Tab-separated table of C-alpha atoms and ligand atoms in Angstrom:
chain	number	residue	atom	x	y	z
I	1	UNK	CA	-11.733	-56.652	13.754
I	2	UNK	CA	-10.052	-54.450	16.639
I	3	UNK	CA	-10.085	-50.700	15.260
I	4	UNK	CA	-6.835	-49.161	14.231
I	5	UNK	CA	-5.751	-45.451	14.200
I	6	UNK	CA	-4.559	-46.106	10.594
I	7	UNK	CA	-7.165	-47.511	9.634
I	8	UNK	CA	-9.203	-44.740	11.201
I	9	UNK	CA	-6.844	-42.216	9.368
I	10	UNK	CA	-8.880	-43.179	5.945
I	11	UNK	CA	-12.330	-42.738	6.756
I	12	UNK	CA	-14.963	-40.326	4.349
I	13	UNK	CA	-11.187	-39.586	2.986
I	14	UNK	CA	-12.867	-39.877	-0.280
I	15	UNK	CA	-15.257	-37.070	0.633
I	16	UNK	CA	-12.590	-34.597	0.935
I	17	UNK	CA	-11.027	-32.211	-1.334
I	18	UNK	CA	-6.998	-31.337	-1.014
I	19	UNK	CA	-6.963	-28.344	0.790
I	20	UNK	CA	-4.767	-24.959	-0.722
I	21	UNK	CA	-3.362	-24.084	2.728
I	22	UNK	CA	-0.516	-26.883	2.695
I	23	UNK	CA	0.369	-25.747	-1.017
I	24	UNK	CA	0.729	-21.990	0.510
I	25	UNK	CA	2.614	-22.772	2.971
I	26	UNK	CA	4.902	-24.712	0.520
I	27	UNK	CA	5.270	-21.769	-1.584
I	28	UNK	CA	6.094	-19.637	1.902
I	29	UNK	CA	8.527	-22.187	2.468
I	30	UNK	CA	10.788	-21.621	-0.752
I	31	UNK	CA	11.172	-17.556	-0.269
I	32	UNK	CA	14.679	-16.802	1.449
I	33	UNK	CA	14.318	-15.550	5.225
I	34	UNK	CA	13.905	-11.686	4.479
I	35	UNK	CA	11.097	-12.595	2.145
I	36	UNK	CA	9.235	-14.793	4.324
I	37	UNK	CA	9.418	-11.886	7.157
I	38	UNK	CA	8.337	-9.224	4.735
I	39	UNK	CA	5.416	-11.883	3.424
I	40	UNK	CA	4.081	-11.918	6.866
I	41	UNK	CA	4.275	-8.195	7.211
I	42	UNK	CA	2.377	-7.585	4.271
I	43	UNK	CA	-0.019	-10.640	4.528
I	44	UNK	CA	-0.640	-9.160	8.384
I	45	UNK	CA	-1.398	-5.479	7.509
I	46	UNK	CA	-3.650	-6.437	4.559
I	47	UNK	CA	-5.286	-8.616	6.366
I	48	UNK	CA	-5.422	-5.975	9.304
I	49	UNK	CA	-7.644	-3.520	7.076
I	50	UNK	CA	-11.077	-6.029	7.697
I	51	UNK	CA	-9.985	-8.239	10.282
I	52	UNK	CA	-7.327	-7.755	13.682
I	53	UNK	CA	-6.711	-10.521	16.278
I	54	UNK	CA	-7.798	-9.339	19.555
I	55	UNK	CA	-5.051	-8.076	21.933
I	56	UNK	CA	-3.198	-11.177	23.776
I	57	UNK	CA	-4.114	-10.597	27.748
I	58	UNK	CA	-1.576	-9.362	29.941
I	59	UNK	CA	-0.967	-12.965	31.103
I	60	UNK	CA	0.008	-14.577	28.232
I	61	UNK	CA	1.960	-11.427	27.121
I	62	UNK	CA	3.445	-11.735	30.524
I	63	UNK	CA	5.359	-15.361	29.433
I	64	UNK	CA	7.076	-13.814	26.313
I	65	UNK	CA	8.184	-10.693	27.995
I	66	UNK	CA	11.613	-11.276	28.691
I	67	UNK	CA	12.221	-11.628	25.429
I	68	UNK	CA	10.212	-8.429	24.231
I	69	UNK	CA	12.416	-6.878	26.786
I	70	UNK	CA	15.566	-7.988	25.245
I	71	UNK	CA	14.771	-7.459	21.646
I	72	UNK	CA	13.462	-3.851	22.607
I	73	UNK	CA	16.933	-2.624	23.515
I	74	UNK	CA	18.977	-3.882	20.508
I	75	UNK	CA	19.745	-1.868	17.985
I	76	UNK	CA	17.788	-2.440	14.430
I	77	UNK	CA	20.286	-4.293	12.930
I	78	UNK	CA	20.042	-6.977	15.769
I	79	UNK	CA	16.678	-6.693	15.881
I	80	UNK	CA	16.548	-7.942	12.280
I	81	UNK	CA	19.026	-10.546	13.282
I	82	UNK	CA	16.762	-11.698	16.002
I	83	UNK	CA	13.616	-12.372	13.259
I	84	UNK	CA	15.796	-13.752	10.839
I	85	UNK	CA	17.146	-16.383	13.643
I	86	UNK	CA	13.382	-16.827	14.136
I	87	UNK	CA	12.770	-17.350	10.576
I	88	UNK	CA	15.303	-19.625	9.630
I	89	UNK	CA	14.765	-21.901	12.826
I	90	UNK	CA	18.419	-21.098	13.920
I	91	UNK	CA	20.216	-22.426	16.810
I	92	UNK	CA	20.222	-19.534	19.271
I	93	UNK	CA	19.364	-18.571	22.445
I	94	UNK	CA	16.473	-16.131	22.034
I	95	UNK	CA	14.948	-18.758	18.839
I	96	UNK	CA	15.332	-21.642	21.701
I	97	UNK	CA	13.029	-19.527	23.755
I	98	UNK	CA	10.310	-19.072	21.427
I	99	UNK	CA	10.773	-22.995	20.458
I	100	UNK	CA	9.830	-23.783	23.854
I	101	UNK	CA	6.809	-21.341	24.412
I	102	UNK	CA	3.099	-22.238	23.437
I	103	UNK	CA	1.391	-22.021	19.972
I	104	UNK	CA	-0.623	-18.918	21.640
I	105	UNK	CA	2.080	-17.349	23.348
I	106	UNK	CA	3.915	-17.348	20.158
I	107	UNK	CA	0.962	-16.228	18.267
I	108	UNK	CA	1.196	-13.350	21.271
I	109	UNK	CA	4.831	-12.862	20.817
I	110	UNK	CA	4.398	-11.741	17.170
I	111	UNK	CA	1.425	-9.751	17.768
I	112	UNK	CA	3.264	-7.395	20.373
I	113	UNK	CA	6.520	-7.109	17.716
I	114	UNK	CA	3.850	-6.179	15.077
I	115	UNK	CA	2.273	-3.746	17.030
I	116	UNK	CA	6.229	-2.489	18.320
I	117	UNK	CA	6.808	-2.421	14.694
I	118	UNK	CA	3.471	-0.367	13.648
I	119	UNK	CA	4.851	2.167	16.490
I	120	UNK	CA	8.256	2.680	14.793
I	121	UNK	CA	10.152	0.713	18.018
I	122	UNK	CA	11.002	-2.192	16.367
I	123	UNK	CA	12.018	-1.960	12.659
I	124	UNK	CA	9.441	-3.477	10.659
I	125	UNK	CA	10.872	-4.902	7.457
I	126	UNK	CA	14.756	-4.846	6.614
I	127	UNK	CA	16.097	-1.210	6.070
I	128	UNK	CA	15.992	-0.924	2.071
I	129	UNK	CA	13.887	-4.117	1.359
I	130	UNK	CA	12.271	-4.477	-2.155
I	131	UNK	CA	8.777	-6.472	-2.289
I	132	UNK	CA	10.519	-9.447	-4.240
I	133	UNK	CA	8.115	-11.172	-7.146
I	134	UNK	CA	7.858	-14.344	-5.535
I	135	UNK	CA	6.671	-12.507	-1.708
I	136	UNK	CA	4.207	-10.947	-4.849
I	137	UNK	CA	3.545	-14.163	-5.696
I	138	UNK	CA	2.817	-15.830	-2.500
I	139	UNK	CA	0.761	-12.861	-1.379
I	140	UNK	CA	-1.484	-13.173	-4.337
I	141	UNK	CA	-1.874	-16.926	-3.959
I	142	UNK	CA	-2.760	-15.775	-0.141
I	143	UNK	CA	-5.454	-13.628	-1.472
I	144	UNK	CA	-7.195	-16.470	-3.451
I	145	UNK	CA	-7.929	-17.989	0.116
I	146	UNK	CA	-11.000	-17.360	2.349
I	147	UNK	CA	-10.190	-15.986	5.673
I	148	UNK	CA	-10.306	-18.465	7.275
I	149	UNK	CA	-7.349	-20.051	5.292
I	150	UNK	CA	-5.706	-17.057	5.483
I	151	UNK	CA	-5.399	-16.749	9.292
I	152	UNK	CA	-4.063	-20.736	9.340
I	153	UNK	CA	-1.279	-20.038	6.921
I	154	UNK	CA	-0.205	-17.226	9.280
I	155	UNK	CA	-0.573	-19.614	12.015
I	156	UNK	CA	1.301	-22.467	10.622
I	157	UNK	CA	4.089	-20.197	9.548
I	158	UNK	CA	4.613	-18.373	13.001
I	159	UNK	CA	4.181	-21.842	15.258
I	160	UNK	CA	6.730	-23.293	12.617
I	161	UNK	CA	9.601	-20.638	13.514
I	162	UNK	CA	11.941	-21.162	15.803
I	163	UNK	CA	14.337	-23.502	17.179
I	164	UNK	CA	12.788	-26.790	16.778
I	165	UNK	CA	12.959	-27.852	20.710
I	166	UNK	CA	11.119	-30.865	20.187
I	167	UNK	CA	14.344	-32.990	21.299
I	168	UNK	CA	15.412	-30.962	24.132
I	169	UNK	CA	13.517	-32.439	27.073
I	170	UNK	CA	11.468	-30.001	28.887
I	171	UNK	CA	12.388	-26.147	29.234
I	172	UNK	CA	14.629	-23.936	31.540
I	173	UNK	CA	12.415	-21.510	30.105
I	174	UNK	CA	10.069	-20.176	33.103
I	175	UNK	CA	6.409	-21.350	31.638
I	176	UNK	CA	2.872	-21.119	33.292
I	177	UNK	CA	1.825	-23.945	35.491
I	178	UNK	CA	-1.252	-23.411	33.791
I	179	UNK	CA	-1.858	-21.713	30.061
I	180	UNK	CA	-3.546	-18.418	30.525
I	181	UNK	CA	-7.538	-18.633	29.694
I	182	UNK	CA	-8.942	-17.007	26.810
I	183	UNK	CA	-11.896	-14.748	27.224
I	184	UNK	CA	-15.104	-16.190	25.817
I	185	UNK	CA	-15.987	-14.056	22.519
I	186	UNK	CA	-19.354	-15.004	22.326
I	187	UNK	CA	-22.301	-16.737	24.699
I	188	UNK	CA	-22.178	-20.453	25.055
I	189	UNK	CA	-23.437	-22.351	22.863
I	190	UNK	CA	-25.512	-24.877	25.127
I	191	UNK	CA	-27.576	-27.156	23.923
I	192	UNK	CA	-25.818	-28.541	20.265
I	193	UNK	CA	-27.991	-29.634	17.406
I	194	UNK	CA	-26.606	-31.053	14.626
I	195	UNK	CA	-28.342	-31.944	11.490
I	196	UNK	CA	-28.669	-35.573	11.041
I	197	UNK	CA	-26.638	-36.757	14.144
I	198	UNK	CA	-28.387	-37.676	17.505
I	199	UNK	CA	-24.675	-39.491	18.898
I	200	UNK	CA	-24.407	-38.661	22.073
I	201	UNK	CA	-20.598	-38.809	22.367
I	202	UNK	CA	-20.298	-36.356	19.292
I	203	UNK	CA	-22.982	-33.955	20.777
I	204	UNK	CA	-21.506	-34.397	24.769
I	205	UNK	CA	-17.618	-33.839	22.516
I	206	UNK	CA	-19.399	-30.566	21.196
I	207	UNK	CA	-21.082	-29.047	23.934
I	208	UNK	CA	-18.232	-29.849	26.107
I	209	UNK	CA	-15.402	-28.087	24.099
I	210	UNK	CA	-17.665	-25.104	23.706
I	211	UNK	CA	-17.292	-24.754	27.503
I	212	UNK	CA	-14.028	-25.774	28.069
I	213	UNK	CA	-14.800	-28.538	29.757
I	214	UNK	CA	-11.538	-30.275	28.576
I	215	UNK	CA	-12.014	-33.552	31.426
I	216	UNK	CA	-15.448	-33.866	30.224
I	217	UNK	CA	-14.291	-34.185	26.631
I	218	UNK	CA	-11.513	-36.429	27.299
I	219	UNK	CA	-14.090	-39.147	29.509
I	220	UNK	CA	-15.421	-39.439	25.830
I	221	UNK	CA	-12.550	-41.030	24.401
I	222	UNK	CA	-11.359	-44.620	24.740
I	223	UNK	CA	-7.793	-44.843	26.445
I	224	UNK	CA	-6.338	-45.226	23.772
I	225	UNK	CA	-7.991	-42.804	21.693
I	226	UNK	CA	-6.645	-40.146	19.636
I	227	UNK	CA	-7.264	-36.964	17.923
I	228	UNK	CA	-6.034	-35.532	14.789
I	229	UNK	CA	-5.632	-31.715	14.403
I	230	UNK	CA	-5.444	-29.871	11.122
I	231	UNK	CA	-1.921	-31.420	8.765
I	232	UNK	CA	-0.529	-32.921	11.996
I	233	UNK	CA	-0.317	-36.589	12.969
I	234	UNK	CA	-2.586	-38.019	15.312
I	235	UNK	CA	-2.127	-37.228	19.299
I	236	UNK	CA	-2.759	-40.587	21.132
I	237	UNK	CA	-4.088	-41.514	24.804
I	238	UNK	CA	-6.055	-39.591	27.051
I	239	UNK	CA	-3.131	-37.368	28.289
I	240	UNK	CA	-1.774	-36.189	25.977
I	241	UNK	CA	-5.237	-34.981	24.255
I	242	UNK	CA	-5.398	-33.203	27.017
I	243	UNK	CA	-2.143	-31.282	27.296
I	244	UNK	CA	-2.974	-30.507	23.859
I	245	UNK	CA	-6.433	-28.954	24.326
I	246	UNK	CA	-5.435	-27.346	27.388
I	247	UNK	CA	-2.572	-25.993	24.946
I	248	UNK	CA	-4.683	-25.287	22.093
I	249	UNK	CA	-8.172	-25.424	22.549
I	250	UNK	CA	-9.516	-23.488	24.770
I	251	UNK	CA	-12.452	-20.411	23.644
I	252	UNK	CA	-12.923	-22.005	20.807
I	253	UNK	CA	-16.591	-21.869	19.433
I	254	UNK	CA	-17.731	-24.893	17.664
I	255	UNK	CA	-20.940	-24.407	15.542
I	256	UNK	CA	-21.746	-27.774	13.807
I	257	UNK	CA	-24.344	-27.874	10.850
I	258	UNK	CA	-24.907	-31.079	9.875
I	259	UNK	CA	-23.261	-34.728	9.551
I	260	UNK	CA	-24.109	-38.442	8.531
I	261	UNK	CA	-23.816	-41.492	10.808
I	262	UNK	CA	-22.701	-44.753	9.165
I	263	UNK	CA	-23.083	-47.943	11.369
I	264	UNK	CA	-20.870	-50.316	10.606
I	265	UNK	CA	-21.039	-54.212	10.911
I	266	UNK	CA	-18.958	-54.302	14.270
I	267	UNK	CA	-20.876	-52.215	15.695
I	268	UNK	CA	-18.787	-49.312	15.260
I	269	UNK	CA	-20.197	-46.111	13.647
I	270	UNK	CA	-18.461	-43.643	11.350
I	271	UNK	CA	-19.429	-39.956	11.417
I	272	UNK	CA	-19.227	-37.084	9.816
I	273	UNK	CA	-19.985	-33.759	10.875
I	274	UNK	CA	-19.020	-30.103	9.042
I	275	UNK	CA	-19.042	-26.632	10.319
I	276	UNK	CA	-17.642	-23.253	11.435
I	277	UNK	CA	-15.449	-22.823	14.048
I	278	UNK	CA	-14.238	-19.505	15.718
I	279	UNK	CA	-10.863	-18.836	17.325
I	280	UNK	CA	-10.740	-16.407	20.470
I	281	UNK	CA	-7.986	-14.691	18.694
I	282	UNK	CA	-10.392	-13.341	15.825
I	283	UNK	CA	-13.873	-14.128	17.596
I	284	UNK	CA	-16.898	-13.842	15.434
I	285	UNK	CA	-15.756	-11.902	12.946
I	286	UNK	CA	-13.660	-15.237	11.284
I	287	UNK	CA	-15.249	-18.517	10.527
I	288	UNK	CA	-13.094	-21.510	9.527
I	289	UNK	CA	-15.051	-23.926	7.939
I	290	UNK	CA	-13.924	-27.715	9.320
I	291	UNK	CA	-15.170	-31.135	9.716
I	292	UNK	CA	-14.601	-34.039	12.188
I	293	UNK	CA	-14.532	-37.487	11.056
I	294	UNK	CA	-15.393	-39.588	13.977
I	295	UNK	CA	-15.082	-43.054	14.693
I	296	UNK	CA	-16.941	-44.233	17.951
I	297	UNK	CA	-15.997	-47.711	19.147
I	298	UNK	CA	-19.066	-50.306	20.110
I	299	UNK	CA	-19.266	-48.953	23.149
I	300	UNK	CA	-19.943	-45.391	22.394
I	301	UNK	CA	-16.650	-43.966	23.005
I	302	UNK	CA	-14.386	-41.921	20.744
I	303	UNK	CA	-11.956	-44.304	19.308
I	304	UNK	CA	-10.596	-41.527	17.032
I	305	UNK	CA	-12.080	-37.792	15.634
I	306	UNK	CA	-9.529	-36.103	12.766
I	307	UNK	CA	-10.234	-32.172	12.298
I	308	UNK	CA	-10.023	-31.066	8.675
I	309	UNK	CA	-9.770	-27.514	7.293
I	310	UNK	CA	-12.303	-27.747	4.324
I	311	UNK	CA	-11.092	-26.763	0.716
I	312	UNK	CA	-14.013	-24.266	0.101
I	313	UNK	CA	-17.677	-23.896	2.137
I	314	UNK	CA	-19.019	-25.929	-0.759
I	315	UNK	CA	-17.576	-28.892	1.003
I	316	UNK	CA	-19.508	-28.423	3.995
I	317	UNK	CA	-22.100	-30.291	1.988
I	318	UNK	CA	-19.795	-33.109	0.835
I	319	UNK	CA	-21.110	-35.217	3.229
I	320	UNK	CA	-21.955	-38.740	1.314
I	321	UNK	CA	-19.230	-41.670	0.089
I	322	UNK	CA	-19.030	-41.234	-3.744
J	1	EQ3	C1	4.786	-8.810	12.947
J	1	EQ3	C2	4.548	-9.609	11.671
J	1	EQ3	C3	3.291	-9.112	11.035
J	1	EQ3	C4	5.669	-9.423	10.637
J	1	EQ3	C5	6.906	-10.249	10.881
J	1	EQ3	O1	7.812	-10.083	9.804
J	1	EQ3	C6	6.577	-11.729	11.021
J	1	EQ3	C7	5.339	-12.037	11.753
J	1	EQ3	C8	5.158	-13.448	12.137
J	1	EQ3	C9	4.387	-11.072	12.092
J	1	EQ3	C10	3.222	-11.358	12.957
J	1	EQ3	C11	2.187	-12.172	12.676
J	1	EQ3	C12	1.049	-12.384	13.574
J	1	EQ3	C13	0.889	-11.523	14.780
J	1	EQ3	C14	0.154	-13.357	13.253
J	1	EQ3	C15	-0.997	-13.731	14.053
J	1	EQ3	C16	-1.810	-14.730	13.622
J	1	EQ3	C17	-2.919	-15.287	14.401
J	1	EQ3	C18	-3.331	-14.680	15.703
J	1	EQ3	C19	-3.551	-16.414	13.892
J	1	EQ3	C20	-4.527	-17.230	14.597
J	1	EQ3	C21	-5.081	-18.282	13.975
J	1	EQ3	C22	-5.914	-19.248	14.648
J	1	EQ3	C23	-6.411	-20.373	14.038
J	1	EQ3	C24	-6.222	-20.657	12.608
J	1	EQ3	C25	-7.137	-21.365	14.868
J	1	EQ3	C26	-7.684	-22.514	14.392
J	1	EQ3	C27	-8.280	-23.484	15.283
J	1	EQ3	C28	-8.916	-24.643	14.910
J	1	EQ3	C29	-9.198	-24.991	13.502
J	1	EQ3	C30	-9.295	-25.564	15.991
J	1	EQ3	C31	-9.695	-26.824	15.800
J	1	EQ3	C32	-9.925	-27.836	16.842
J	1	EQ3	C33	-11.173	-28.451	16.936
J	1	EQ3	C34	-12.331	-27.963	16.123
J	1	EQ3	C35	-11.407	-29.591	17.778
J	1	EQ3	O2	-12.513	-30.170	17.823
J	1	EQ3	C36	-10.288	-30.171	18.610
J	1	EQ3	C37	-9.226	-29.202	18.886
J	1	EQ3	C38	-8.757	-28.362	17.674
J	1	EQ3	C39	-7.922	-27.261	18.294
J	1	EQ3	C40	-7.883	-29.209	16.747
């Protein structure tokens, strides 16, 4: 039977628990715009007393600059305008901008407003604004979450904001011809064990996205492979895996524990493999806890690989079909 990506979709499904980030994000989603900016303010600052994303470099800083620039020399009130635009996804000419820039340069974007903000040059939370009880409530439901969590739901929220550009064709924006590189956090790891698999397309996938070797990943796949990043539909064919790791991928540090290889009667094989991984933007001192559900073709190749943020580090062990 020839393998499908929707068929793919469903494997070890029943060895997963529903995750809390989507149901945070859906409680983010119902405060009104002012709420959802002071959420993030507080969420980042509390957050900011154990654990700070490391300064964007001056590269990537460099692409969102024109609009620091702009937003800089407006007074407060339109400063506020500008993040409530942001916010509420609005059709506008700075929120077009930010539609069209990268999920780190936007991550980069907000990071140099926060720290504008922290200085007293941009205004920080809406002259007069009272801590509403549902930004209490989200905050507290933020709280309940591991780090890990914690950072995606600020992630998710931030890369959602903005005019949605997705329809526009490409930008007039200026954008790098190549996404600034992120500076390794921690040695390479090398040579990748992983408990109970000896595949060699999941240990080459491994070892190469631990070095950013992005082409060697992607000779892994089948043409018409795909790969499925956290709550987001699969990405399909070699290219545009690529764009996307290139994008979104790079200094990441994948530390696999263990997984389970299930051969099928094809030929096939079904894997699954759970872990920490580190972002570049919070290095060592944040581990997301994840999984990859594989499915290699007869051939060896990677006919599909989903990424899954994991419910709680007990599910790192969930390993076996119930
Ligand atoms: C200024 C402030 C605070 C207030 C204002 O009102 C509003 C906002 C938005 C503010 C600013 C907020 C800021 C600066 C937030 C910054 C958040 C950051 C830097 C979050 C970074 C999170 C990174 C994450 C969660 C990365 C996760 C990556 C994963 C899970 C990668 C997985 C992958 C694997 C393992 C693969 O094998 C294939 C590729 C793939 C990438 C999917």
């Amino acid at each position: 039977m020839a393998l499908t990506i929707q068929s793919a979709q469903t494997i070890f499904s029943n060895t997963q628990l529903p995750s809390p980030i989507p149901a945070t994000i859906a409680l983010f989603d119902q405060l009104n715009v002012d709420d959802q900016l002071a959420y993030l303010w507080y969420a980042y600052t509390e957050m900011g007393k154990t654990i700070t994303p490391a300064a964007p470099g001056v590269a990537r800083l460099q692409l969102a600059e024109s609009l620091l620039t702009q937003i800089k020399q407006m007074s407060r009130e339109d400063q506020t305008k500008v993040m409530r635009d942001l916010a509420s996804r609005a059709d506008t000419p700075i929120s077009r901008s930010y539609g069209f820039f990268s999920v780190n340069t936007k991550l980069a974007f907000w990071f140099e407003l926060g720290e504008l903000m922290k200085q007293g040059i941009i205004t920080p939370v809406p002259v007069g604004y009272q801590m509403s009880p549902g930004v209490k409530f989200v905050l507290e439901a933020t709280q309940k979450l591991d780090q890990g969590q914690q950072i995606t739901v600020l992630r998710n929220t931030v890369v959602d904001m903005g005019f949605d550009t997705s329809d526009l064709g490409p930008s007039s924006y200026p954008k790098a011809a190549t996404e600034p590189a992120f500076q390794r956090t921690s040695p390479v790891i090398s040579s990748v064990k992983i408990d109970g698999i000896t595949e060699p397309a999941v240990l080459g996938y491994i070892e190469a996205m631990n070095a950013d070797k992005f082409d060697d990943a992607i000779a892994l796949f089948t043409t018409d492979g795909a790969l499925q990043p956290p709550f987001q539909k699969p990405i399909i064919g070699r290219e545009a895996i690529a764009k996307y790791m290139r994008e979104e991928a790079q200094g990441l540090n994948m530390m696999p524990q263990q997984g389970i290889c299930e051969v099928q009667p094809d030929g096939s094989k079904q894997l699954k493999v759970t872990g920490v991984v580190q972002t570049p933007w919070f290095g060592v001192t944040v581990g997301m806890n994840i999984s990859w559900r594989f499915l290699i073709n007869p051939d060896g190749k990677i006919f599909f690989v989903a990424i899954d943020m994991l419910a709680s580090p007990q599910e790192l062990m969930n390993l076996r079909r119930v």
